């Protein structure tokens, strides 16, 4: 019952609703209601847990005023010199701070999530070596005829002597025959066996320890990393929280687990038993193959089985176990599954809120968007990788898909709000609807500028000189997420992810599916190529695992998942390996009424046990598919109420299956859809280098289309044109802009009409003298200036302006000869970095992203008009000044503070960043 509290569906406003809502009270806005979850949240680092009630209350109120909806507490190492303020994790004092935080947040209409630990990955003082991350250690002993193993069978690594446990001992003769000799080892480790008669190799398998400790641990959280494959170890780990809570459940919405960064841990004490249960043969008798560097087929098959068991253990013993624990506390789980040595779709799909992440920055061809190669990491967030989290959420009925957002988007202090916009839009297009900034560091009032900061953060903190304008970004995200959380996902295609293709690799042991390694395990695959191609062609799709398909049903031309997500077609990309059970289920789905498209039929089964028997069964099963050419020349097999198509050209096959792509992508637009009772939200983004002004076609017949601007909040009904089975509507989008279209099955005559900007009829250049005063920031306020020409603060000839980070306010006047008619657009030109605008004393809004323009007609008057523009610049110039002056501001334990290349941070040699209103500023008139 508790989970349903969060499985909400945002109510749709009158213009998008069906008959029941049409009778409801008329509303003045089409935007869905703002909720705690629709606002952006932030990861909140508690450095050294050095928090107190006064500062907690102050910063939470500050966050709420800026438009944040919640915080995710992650305790980490602390600042040097403040050790007396440190609080041990889960101590009574720490829990008092947690309870104060959740109570205060609730009063502010905010939510609180919490890392189930400190730093990452899970671990701590309760993780004794017995429960610590485990690795397989194999030692070999080569014997000639007549020899015996003279030394005791003990691990040779001195670091493992006290922790490693002998689990298997197998002898291989000269023909490769394996014999279990574990029963011949005594308690002292001596091997009591007769001299061998042939050349023999003895394999000893130990369960050793990775000896990894918690990274960036907070006080009270130090210790070994958890054995995530062990249910017993996970239970012991979580028991510490139950003990600390003493039966009182903290008001934590969701418990968080960061990306799986458990290194060198490829084993667990129960692995042999779990493997036998999964695959029906004893892995002990295949130690040679498991540890071999050869690339034979047999080795690949055994390692595939090994990886599948590891995936199952991680899923059941940790992920499901942890989620059940959280549910018992009336909380949810939020998990970053990437990096795990398991099936990402199953791991993401098991938790309540799947979470992906962006690391580094993407390259967008938006004119004027800054991307200095020296300030970015050579890691591009990949939309297909992001869709693993959203697909698992959609398939399994999870309403919220979150993201760790903007990690290392740029070098410290150089991240502009305009750079954030296309990156977060790419997340939205990938299915994310619950953004978490990475992030915000708690900093007490008495710590001087720039306050406490985390080494890998975009520094979304009140000391950031852009803070007063972050509400612009936050409001944009809130409006977008209010739509993207409404109704349900509207993806028509489900595509099978053939993970056994990756697991069948003979090299190595476990395969961690990391976002930084997608060039190895994802990009080369046909699955990846198909996903990209289909999206570029305008199709909408999600991904499905073997387990998800096993729980799905077919019905009346569609596939329905266990969470009642509907898809029009299942695509099976070209792959060699497929489990027999999966093929049987796919054929069953077709028999029940689903449409299935095979790009190519599978050729083989994965795994080692009974492989010839299962190969034969696969071959026989495929023989039951009687393909004939249909009228379009596509091979087709009718199965029960459905059909199976065999066609390499997926676009051709989808057309034959009646699945139409959205033609709007031909204009360069990208989109994602949501369905609400038959009406559709289209979230459209222009990430091309050009403006788009054309009529686009939306699939389906709709009575009306409402244009919604998520940046300004404006909206209006647009004229529509019926075109066969599509609805035509005109869109105008500058490069870097986004719009939302509400394609509704009913009309709302109460809404205003959307105003299109036709050809401009003239412009007014605001090139009179500008008065510039500096209102807040540091290290000191520059002197006021009168500017005959707009230029960067760094070019004013004032050293204090070169070093300054903060706000500068520009004012000037302009004259309009007569009463304003039509529409006017204010174009600020180049802004470094964001602007808040007032015209004639009334606030127009925050212009924080490219293009820096907005409609202003309703604020204008005949005669003299006054414009005020408040510009905030980056923190970079002030930090540069502090480093050049040797002012100490970074002094932390652990990693201290590093730059984007993980080297000691130093801004001394930076060039000053352009700052202020550079223009040219103009007022453009349109009919």
PDB file of C-alpha atoms in Angstrom, residues 550-815:
ATOM      1  CA  UNK A 550       9.203 -14.367 -19.618  1.00  0.00           C
ATOM      2  CA  UNK A 551       6.634 -12.399 -17.616  1.00  0.00           C
ATOM      3  CA  UNK A 552       4.900 -10.816 -20.621  1.00  0.00           C
ATOM      4  CA  UNK A 553       1.859 -11.908 -22.601  1.00  0.00           C
ATOM      5  CA  UNK A 554       0.612 -11.373 -26.120  1.00  0.00           C
ATOM      6  CA  UNK A 555      -2.902 -10.121 -26.860  1.00  0.00           C
ATOM      7  CA  UNK A 556      -4.724  -8.749 -29.908  1.00  0.00           C
ATOM      8  CA  UNK A 557      -1.774  -7.434 -31.845  1.00  0.00           C
ATOM      9  CA  UNK A 558       0.240  -6.217 -28.879  1.00  0.00           C
ATOM     10  CA  UNK A 559       2.693  -7.334 -26.235  1.00  0.00           C
ATOM     11  CA  UNK A 560       1.813  -6.622 -22.617  1.00  0.00           C
ATOM     12  CA  UNK A 561       4.423  -6.713 -19.830  1.00  0.00           C
ATOM     13  CA  UNK A 562       3.761  -7.855 -16.285  1.00  0.00           C
ATOM     14  CA  UNK A 563       3.298  -4.176 -15.311  1.00  0.00           C
ATOM     15  CA  UNK A 564       0.702  -3.705 -18.079  1.00  0.00           C
ATOM     16  CA  UNK A 565       2.967  -1.718 -20.388  1.00  0.00           C
ATOM     17  CA  UNK A 566       1.764  -2.154 -23.975  1.00  0.00           C
ATOM     18  CA  UNK A 567       3.890  -2.431 -27.107  1.00  0.00           C
ATOM     19  CA  UNK A 568       2.834  -2.896 -30.728  1.00  0.00           C
ATOM     20  CA  UNK A 569       5.786  -5.034 -31.753  1.00  0.00           C
ATOM     21  CA  UNK A 570       8.733  -6.966 -30.326  1.00  0.00           C
ATOM     22  CA  UNK A 571      12.013  -6.661 -32.231  1.00  0.00           C
ATOM     23  CA  UNK A 572      14.702  -9.310 -31.844  1.00  0.00           C
ATOM     24  CA  UNK A 573      17.966  -7.883 -33.211  1.00  0.00           C
ATOM     25  CA  UNK A 574      20.413 -10.097 -35.051  1.00  0.00           C
ATOM     26  CA  UNK A 575      22.126 -12.233 -32.426  1.00  0.00           C
ATOM     27  CA  UNK A 576      23.728 -15.649 -32.399  1.00  0.00           C
ATOM     28  CA  UNK A 577      22.953 -16.740 -28.849  1.00  0.00           C
ATOM     29  CA  UNK A 578      19.480 -17.089 -27.341  1.00  0.00           C
ATOM     30  CA  UNK A 579      18.311 -19.264 -24.435  1.00  0.00           C
ATOM     31  CA  UNK A 580      15.907 -21.994 -25.480  1.00  0.00           C
ATOM     32  CA  UNK A 581      13.360 -20.759 -22.916  1.00  0.00           C
ATOM     33  CA  UNK A 582      13.458 -17.244 -24.377  1.00  0.00           C
ATOM     34  CA  UNK A 583      12.810 -18.473 -27.906  1.00  0.00           C
ATOM     35  CA  UNK A 584       9.968 -20.640 -26.630  1.00  0.00           C
ATOM     36  CA  UNK A 585       8.458 -17.611 -24.855  1.00  0.00           C
ATOM     37  CA  UNK A 586       8.786 -15.362 -27.906  1.00  0.00           C
ATOM     38  CA  UNK A 587       6.964 -17.902 -30.056  1.00  0.00           C
ATOM     39  CA  UNK A 588       4.348 -18.222 -27.321  1.00  0.00           C
ATOM     40  CA  UNK A 589       3.868 -14.441 -27.300  1.00  0.00           C
ATOM     41  CA  UNK A 590       3.225 -14.529 -31.024  1.00  0.00           C
ATOM     42  CA  UNK A 591       0.741 -17.348 -30.557  1.00  0.00           C
ATOM     43  CA  UNK A 592      -1.130 -15.193 -28.058  1.00  0.00           C
ATOM     44  CA  UNK A 593      -1.432 -12.337 -30.530  1.00  0.00           C
ATOM     45  CA  UNK A 594       1.856 -10.389 -30.458  1.00  0.00           C
ATOM     46  CA  UNK A 595       3.764  -9.283 -33.559  1.00  0.00           C
ATOM     47  CA  UNK A 596       7.434 -10.273 -33.469  1.00  0.00           C
ATOM     48  CA  UNK A 597      10.173  -9.162 -35.867  1.00  0.00           C
ATOM     49  CA  UNK A 598      13.338 -11.242 -36.049  1.00  0.00           C
ATOM     50  CA  UNK A 599      16.141  -9.463 -37.839  1.00  0.00           C
ATOM     51  CA  UNK A 600      17.814 -12.857 -38.055  1.00  0.00           C
ATOM     52  CA  UNK A 601      16.960 -16.153 -36.397  1.00  0.00           C
ATOM     53  CA  UNK A 602      19.213 -17.230 -33.502  1.00  0.00           C
ATOM     54  CA  UNK A 603      21.782 -19.895 -34.307  1.00  0.00           C
ATOM     55  CA  UNK A 604      22.765 -21.324 -30.962  1.00  0.00           C
ATOM     56  CA  UNK A 605      22.034 -21.603 -27.250  1.00  0.00           C
ATOM     57  CA  UNK A 606      24.345 -20.180 -24.569  1.00  0.00           C
ATOM     58  CA  UNK A 607      25.842 -22.147 -21.708  1.00  0.00           C
ATOM     59  CA  UNK A 608      27.686 -25.435 -21.269  1.00  0.00           C
ATOM     60  CA  UNK A 609      25.358 -28.040 -19.763  1.00  0.00           C
ATOM     61  CA  UNK A 610      23.610 -30.383 -22.227  1.00  0.00           C
ATOM     62  CA  UNK A 611      24.564 -28.054 -25.029  1.00  0.00           C
ATOM     63  CA  UNK A 612      24.030 -30.577 -27.838  1.00  0.00           C
ATOM     64  CA  UNK A 613      20.616 -31.511 -26.541  1.00  0.00           C
ATOM     65  CA  UNK A 614      19.565 -27.892 -26.231  1.00  0.00           C
ATOM     66  CA  UNK A 615      20.966 -27.087 -29.680  1.00  0.00           C
ATOM     67  CA  UNK A 616      18.796 -29.814 -31.107  1.00  0.00           C
ATOM     68  CA  UNK A 617      15.760 -28.462 -29.296  1.00  0.00           C
ATOM     69  CA  UNK A 618      16.480 -24.971 -30.617  1.00  0.00           C
ATOM     70  CA  UNK A 619      16.807 -26.308 -34.155  1.00  0.00           C
ATOM     71  CA  UNK A 620      13.549 -28.234 -33.845  1.00  0.00           C
ATOM     72  CA  UNK A 621      11.763 -25.211 -32.430  1.00  0.00           C
ATOM     73  CA  UNK A 622      12.928 -23.005 -35.285  1.00  0.00           C
ATOM     74  CA  UNK A 623      11.752 -25.665 -37.733  1.00  0.00           C
ATOM     75  CA  UNK A 624       8.186 -25.156 -36.510  1.00  0.00           C
ATOM     76  CA  UNK A 625       8.258 -21.630 -37.947  1.00  0.00           C
ATOM     77  CA  UNK A 626       6.936 -22.032 -41.467  1.00  0.00           C
ATOM     78  CA  UNK A 627       7.909 -18.836 -43.241  1.00  0.00           C
ATOM     79  CA  UNK A 628       6.328 -17.732 -46.489  1.00  0.00           C
ATOM     80  CA  UNK A 629       6.675 -14.461 -48.356  1.00  0.00           C
ATOM     81  CA  UNK A 630       3.790 -12.082 -47.735  1.00  0.00           C
ATOM     82  CA  UNK A 631       2.540  -9.498 -50.216  1.00  0.00           C
ATOM     83  CA  UNK A 632       5.391  -7.139 -49.306  1.00  0.00           C
ATOM     84  CA  UNK A 633       8.083  -9.728 -49.871  1.00  0.00           C
ATOM     85  CA  UNK A 634       8.715 -10.188 -46.147  1.00  0.00           C
ATOM     86  CA  UNK A 635       9.067 -13.660 -44.717  1.00  0.00           C
ATOM     87  CA  UNK A 636       6.185 -14.290 -42.364  1.00  0.00           C
ATOM     88  CA  UNK A 637       5.123 -17.140 -40.084  1.00  0.00           C
ATOM     89  CA  UNK A 638       1.629 -17.126 -38.621  1.00  0.00           C
ATOM     90  CA  UNK A 639       1.533 -18.394 -35.035  1.00  0.00           C
ATOM     91  CA  UNK A 640      -1.890 -18.599 -33.434  1.00  0.00           C
ATOM     92  CA  UNK A 641      -3.361 -15.123 -33.130  1.00  0.00           C
ATOM     93  CA  UNK A 642      -0.096 -13.368 -33.982  1.00  0.00           C
ATOM     94  CA  UNK A 643       2.737 -13.458 -36.445  1.00  0.00           C
ATOM     95  CA  UNK A 644       6.516 -13.588 -36.706  1.00  0.00           C
ATOM     96  CA  UNK A 645       8.304 -11.567 -39.378  1.00  0.00           C
ATOM     97  CA  UNK A 646      11.832 -12.349 -40.542  1.00  0.00           C
ATOM     98  CA  UNK A 647      13.361  -9.235 -42.079  1.00  0.00           C
ATOM     99  CA  UNK A 648      16.738  -7.543 -41.758  1.00  0.00           C
ATOM    100  CA  UNK A 649      15.324  -4.148 -42.783  1.00  0.00           C
ATOM    101  CA  UNK A 650      13.539  -3.131 -39.592  1.00  0.00           C
ATOM    102  CA  UNK A 651      11.923  -0.042 -41.092  1.00  0.00           C
ATOM    103  CA  UNK A 652      10.356  -2.211 -43.782  1.00  0.00           C
ATOM    104  CA  UNK A 653       9.223  -4.780 -41.229  1.00  0.00           C
ATOM    105  CA  UNK A 654       7.719  -2.150 -38.924  1.00  0.00           C
ATOM    106  CA  UNK A 655       5.804  -0.601 -41.794  1.00  0.00           C
ATOM    107  CA  UNK A 656       4.402  -4.036 -42.607  1.00  0.00           C
ATOM    108  CA  UNK A 657       3.466  -4.462 -38.925  1.00  0.00           C
ATOM    109  CA  UNK A 658       1.558  -1.178 -38.947  1.00  0.00           C
ATOM    110  CA  UNK A 659       3.993   0.734 -36.742  1.00  0.00           C
ATOM    111  CA  UNK A 660       4.596   4.205 -38.127  1.00  0.00           C
ATOM    112  CA  UNK A 661       7.535   6.405 -37.240  1.00  0.00           C
ATOM    113  CA  UNK A 662       7.056  10.038 -36.303  1.00  0.00           C
ATOM    114  CA  UNK A 663       8.003  11.972 -39.423  1.00  0.00           C
ATOM    115  CA  UNK A 664       8.805  15.072 -37.381  1.00  0.00           C
ATOM    116  CA  UNK A 665      12.360  13.758 -36.875  1.00  0.00           C
ATOM    117  CA  UNK A 666      13.060  14.459 -40.558  1.00  0.00           C
ATOM    118  CA  UNK A 667      13.159  18.148 -39.659  1.00  0.00           C
ATOM    119  CA  UNK A 668      15.922  17.452 -37.128  1.00  0.00           C
ATOM    120  CA  UNK A 669      13.654  17.517 -34.088  1.00  0.00           C
ATOM    121  CA  UNK A 670      13.982  14.973 -31.300  1.00  0.00           C
ATOM    122  CA  UNK A 671      11.006  13.929 -29.223  1.00  0.00           C
ATOM    123  CA  UNK A 672       9.540  11.771 -26.505  1.00  0.00           C
ATOM    124  CA  UNK A 673       5.808  11.089 -26.005  1.00  0.00           C
ATOM    125  CA  UNK A 674       3.529  10.535 -23.043  1.00  0.00           C
ATOM    126  CA  UNK A 675      -0.001   9.177 -23.235  1.00  0.00           C
ATOM    127  CA  UNK A 676      -2.813  10.459 -21.012  1.00  0.00           C
ATOM    128  CA  UNK A 677      -6.164   8.855 -21.730  1.00  0.00           C
ATOM    129  CA  UNK A 678      -5.552   8.917 -25.472  1.00  0.00           C
ATOM    130  CA  UNK A 679      -4.240  12.482 -25.581  1.00  0.00           C
ATOM    131  CA  UNK A 680      -0.500  12.836 -26.136  1.00  0.00           C
ATOM    132  CA  UNK A 681       2.250  15.060 -24.831  1.00  0.00           C
ATOM    133  CA  UNK A 682       5.088  15.593 -27.309  1.00  0.00           C
ATOM    134  CA  UNK A 683       8.262  16.982 -25.789  1.00  0.00           C
ATOM    135  CA  UNK A 684      10.198  18.456 -28.738  1.00  0.00           C
ATOM    136  CA  UNK A 685      13.807  19.678 -28.745  1.00  0.00           C
ATOM    137  CA  UNK A 686      15.832  21.411 -31.436  1.00  0.00           C
ATOM    138  CA  UNK A 687      19.454  20.410 -30.952  1.00  0.00           C
ATOM    139  CA  UNK A 688      20.351  21.219 -34.558  1.00  0.00           C
ATOM    140  CA  UNK A 689      22.390  24.242 -35.596  1.00  0.00           C
ATOM    141  CA  UNK A 690      19.461  25.831 -37.416  1.00  0.00           C
ATOM    142  CA  UNK A 691      16.073  27.299 -36.628  1.00  0.00           C
ATOM    143  CA  UNK A 692      13.044  25.167 -37.446  1.00  0.00           C
ATOM    144  CA  UNK A 693       9.829  26.789 -38.637  1.00  0.00           C
ATOM    145  CA  UNK A 694       7.572  24.317 -40.414  1.00  0.00           C
ATOM    146  CA  UNK A 695       4.429  22.275 -40.191  1.00  0.00           C
ATOM    147  CA  UNK A 696       5.130  18.872 -38.689  1.00  0.00           C
ATOM    148  CA  UNK A 697       2.894  15.830 -38.618  1.00  0.00           C
ATOM    149  CA  UNK A 698       1.938  14.118 -35.375  1.00  0.00           C
ATOM    150  CA  UNK A 699       0.882  10.492 -35.682  1.00  0.00           C
ATOM    151  CA  UNK A 700      -2.814  10.186 -34.915  1.00  0.00           C
ATOM    152  CA  UNK A 701      -5.938  12.308 -35.258  1.00  0.00           C
ATOM    153  CA  UNK A 702      -6.420  15.007 -32.624  1.00  0.00           C
ATOM    154  CA  UNK A 703      -9.066  17.693 -32.188  1.00  0.00           C
ATOM    155  CA  UNK A 704      -6.658  20.326 -30.890  1.00  0.00           C
ATOM    156  CA  UNK A 705      -2.966  20.938 -30.232  1.00  0.00           C
ATOM    157  CA  UNK A 706      -1.799  23.241 -27.462  1.00  0.00           C
ATOM    158  CA  UNK A 707       1.700  24.678 -27.706  1.00  0.00           C
ATOM    159  CA  UNK A 708       3.419  24.914 -24.304  1.00  0.00           C
ATOM    160  CA  UNK A 709       6.700  26.752 -23.741  1.00  0.00           C
ATOM    161  CA  UNK A 710       8.503  25.102 -20.784  1.00  0.00           C
ATOM    162  CA  UNK A 711      10.950  27.997 -20.480  1.00  0.00           C
ATOM    163  CA  UNK A 712       8.493  30.881 -20.135  1.00  0.00           C
ATOM    164  CA  UNK A 713       5.437  28.892 -19.071  1.00  0.00           C
ATOM    165  CA  UNK A 714       3.422  30.393 -21.918  1.00  0.00           C
ATOM    166  CA  UNK A 715       0.900  28.393 -23.917  1.00  0.00           C
ATOM    167  CA  UNK A 716      -1.806  28.656 -26.535  1.00  0.00           C
ATOM    168  CA  UNK A 717      -3.892  26.610 -28.942  1.00  0.00           C
ATOM    169  CA  UNK A 718      -2.447  26.212 -32.437  1.00  0.00           C
ATOM    170  CA  UNK A 719      -4.325  25.682 -35.713  1.00  0.00           C
ATOM    171  CA  UNK A 720      -4.254  22.040 -36.829  1.00  0.00           C
ATOM    172  CA  UNK A 721      -4.573  20.361 -40.189  1.00  0.00           C
ATOM    173  CA  UNK A 722      -5.785  16.791 -40.583  1.00  0.00           C
ATOM    174  CA  UNK A 723      -3.543  14.786 -42.922  1.00  0.00           C
ATOM    175  CA  UNK A 724      -4.682  11.165 -43.408  1.00  0.00           C
ATOM    176  CA  UNK A 725      -3.927   9.508 -40.047  1.00  0.00           C
ATOM    177  CA  UNK A 726      -1.818  12.415 -38.820  1.00  0.00           C
ATOM    178  CA  UNK A 727      -2.348  15.898 -37.408  1.00  0.00           C
ATOM    179  CA  UNK A 728      -0.340  18.776 -38.821  1.00  0.00           C
ATOM    180  CA  UNK A 729       0.793  21.638 -36.608  1.00  0.00           C
ATOM    181  CA  UNK A 730       3.293  24.404 -37.119  1.00  0.00           C
ATOM    182  CA  UNK A 731       6.273  24.670 -34.768  1.00  0.00           C
ATOM    183  CA  UNK A 732       8.855  27.420 -34.426  1.00  0.00           C
ATOM    184  CA  UNK A 733      12.027  26.515 -32.586  1.00  0.00           C
ATOM    185  CA  UNK A 734      15.318  28.337 -32.538  1.00  0.00           C
ATOM    186  CA  UNK A 735      18.452  26.254 -32.145  1.00  0.00           C
ATOM    187  CA  UNK A 736      18.602  25.202 -28.494  1.00  0.00           C
ATOM    188  CA  UNK A 737      14.891  25.647 -27.792  1.00  0.00           C
ATOM    189  CA  UNK A 738      12.265  23.148 -26.675  1.00  0.00           C
ATOM    190  CA  UNK A 739       8.474  23.017 -26.842  1.00  0.00           C
ATOM    191  CA  UNK A 740       5.743  20.742 -25.566  1.00  0.00           C
ATOM    192  CA  UNK A 741       2.749  19.927 -27.732  1.00  0.00           C
ATOM    193  CA  UNK A 742      -0.441  18.714 -26.107  1.00  0.00           C
ATOM    194  CA  UNK A 743      -2.285  16.778 -28.809  1.00  0.00           C
ATOM    195  CA  UNK A 744      -5.756  16.360 -27.327  1.00  0.00           C
ATOM    196  CA  UNK A 745      -8.811  14.306 -28.205  1.00  0.00           C
ATOM    197  CA  UNK A 746     -11.057  17.169 -27.046  1.00  0.00           C
ATOM    198  CA  UNK A 747     -10.985  20.929 -27.568  1.00  0.00           C
ATOM    199  CA  UNK A 748     -10.810  23.718 -25.028  1.00  0.00           C
ATOM    200  CA  UNK A 749     -12.143  27.016 -26.319  1.00  0.00           C
ATOM    201  CA  UNK A 750     -11.189  28.784 -23.091  1.00  0.00           C
ATOM    202  CA  UNK A 751      -7.493  28.772 -23.925  1.00  0.00           C
ATOM    203  CA  UNK A 752      -5.817  31.621 -25.810  1.00  0.00           C
ATOM    204  CA  UNK A 753      -4.462  31.117 -29.298  1.00  0.00           C
ATOM    205  CA  UNK A 754      -0.760  30.494 -29.727  1.00  0.00           C
ATOM    206  CA  UNK A 755       0.975  33.444 -31.367  1.00  0.00           C
ATOM    207  CA  UNK A 756       3.415  32.577 -34.117  1.00  0.00           C
ATOM    208  CA  UNK A 757       6.163  34.995 -35.049  1.00  0.00           C
ATOM    209  CA  UNK A 758       5.877  35.870 -38.693  1.00  0.00           C
ATOM    210  CA  UNK A 759       8.440  37.844 -40.681  1.00  0.00           C
ATOM    211  CA  UNK A 760       9.998  40.633 -38.633  1.00  0.00           C
ATOM    212  CA  UNK A 761       8.966  44.184 -39.530  1.00  0.00           C
ATOM    213  CA  UNK A 762      11.884  46.011 -38.010  1.00  0.00           C
ATOM    214  CA  UNK A 763      14.097  46.220 -34.983  1.00  0.00           C
ATOM    215  CA  UNK A 764      15.243  48.720 -32.389  1.00  0.00           C
ATOM    216  CA  UNK A 765      18.890  48.544 -31.371  1.00  0.00           C
ATOM    217  CA  UNK A 766      19.444  49.271 -27.711  1.00  0.00           C
ATOM    218  CA  UNK A 767      22.778  50.987 -28.250  1.00  0.00           C
ATOM    219  CA  UNK A 768      22.398  54.036 -26.029  1.00  0.00           C
ATOM    220  CA  UNK A 769      24.627  54.418 -23.011  1.00  0.00           C
ATOM    221  CA  UNK A 770      24.186  51.626 -20.494  1.00  0.00           C
ATOM    222  CA  UNK A 771      24.657  52.251 -16.793  1.00  0.00           C
ATOM    223  CA  UNK A 772      26.343  49.332 -15.020  1.00  0.00           C
ATOM    224  CA  UNK A 773      26.472  48.842 -11.276  1.00  0.00           C
ATOM    225  CA  UNK A 774      27.650  45.758  -9.384  1.00  0.00           C
ATOM    226  CA  UNK A 775      25.257  44.676  -6.663  1.00  0.00           C
ATOM    227  CA  UNK A 776      26.524  41.457  -5.054  1.00  0.00           C
ATOM    228  CA  UNK A 777      29.562  39.182  -5.236  1.00  0.00           C
ATOM    229  CA  UNK A 778      33.277  39.465  -4.633  1.00  0.00           C
ATOM    230  CA  UNK A 779      36.073  39.615  -3.764  1.00  0.00           C
ATOM    231  CA  UNK A 780      34.966  43.279  -3.955  1.00  0.00           C
ATOM    232  CA  UNK A 781      32.371  45.216  -5.898  1.00  0.00           C
ATOM    233  CA  UNK A 782      33.826  47.004  -8.952  1.00  0.00           C
ATOM    234  CA  UNK A 783      33.038  50.680  -9.400  1.00  0.00           C
ATOM    235  CA  UNK A 784      29.952  51.658 -11.448  1.00  0.00           C
ATOM    236  CA  UNK A 785      30.458  52.246 -15.159  1.00  0.00           C
ATOM    237  CA  UNK A 786      28.788  54.097 -17.997  1.00  0.00           C
ATOM    238  CA  UNK A 787      29.181  52.066 -21.176  1.00  0.00           C
ATOM    239  CA  UNK A 788      28.906  53.508 -24.638  1.00  0.00           C
ATOM    240  CA  UNK A 789      29.523  49.993 -25.915  1.00  0.00           C
ATOM    241  CA  UNK A 790      28.740  46.690 -24.249  1.00  0.00           C
ATOM    242  CA  UNK A 791      31.835  44.648 -23.404  1.00  0.00           C
ATOM    243  CA  UNK A 792      33.021  42.012 -20.957  1.00  0.00           C
ATOM    244  CA  UNK A 793      33.667  43.089 -17.371  1.00  0.00           C
ATOM    245  CA  UNK A 794      37.181  41.772 -17.857  1.00  0.00           C
ATOM    246  CA  UNK A 795      37.785  44.442 -20.532  1.00  0.00           C
ATOM    247  CA  UNK A 796      36.653  47.448 -18.486  1.00  0.00           C
ATOM    248  CA  UNK A 797      40.170  48.373 -17.368  1.00  0.00           C
ATOM    249  CA  UNK A 798      39.245  47.667 -13.750  1.00  0.00           C
ATOM    250  CA  UNK A 799      41.229  44.915 -12.016  1.00  0.00           C
ATOM    251  CA  UNK A 800      38.455  44.388  -9.483  1.00  0.00           C
ATOM    252  CA  UNK A 801      36.061  43.658 -12.367  1.00  0.00           C
ATOM    253  CA  UNK A 802      38.493  41.085 -13.810  1.00  0.00           C
ATOM    254  CA  UNK A 803      38.501  39.254 -10.462  1.00  0.00           C
ATOM    255  CA  UNK A 804      34.803  39.661  -9.815  1.00  0.00           C
ATOM    256  CA  UNK A 805      32.160  36.957  -9.667  1.00  0.00           C
ATOM    257  CA  UNK A 806      28.620  38.035  -8.928  1.00  0.00           C
ATOM    258  CA  UNK A 807      25.874  40.257 -10.307  1.00  0.00           C
ATOM    259  CA  UNK A 808      26.039  43.352 -12.461  1.00  0.00           C
ATOM    260  CA  UNK A 809      22.936  45.392 -13.294  1.00  0.00           C
ATOM    261  CA  UNK A 810      22.617  47.220 -16.629  1.00  0.00           C
ATOM    262  CA  UNK A 811      20.004  49.914 -17.284  1.00  0.00           C
ATOM    263  CA  UNK A 812      19.153  51.985 -20.321  1.00  0.00           C
ATOM    264  CA  UNK A 813      16.136  53.419 -22.117  1.00  0.00           C
ATOM    265  CA  UNK A 814      14.666  53.120 -25.576  1.00  0.00           C
ATOM    266  CA  UNK A 815      11.783  54.802 -27.347  1.00  0.00           C
TER     267      UNK A 815
END
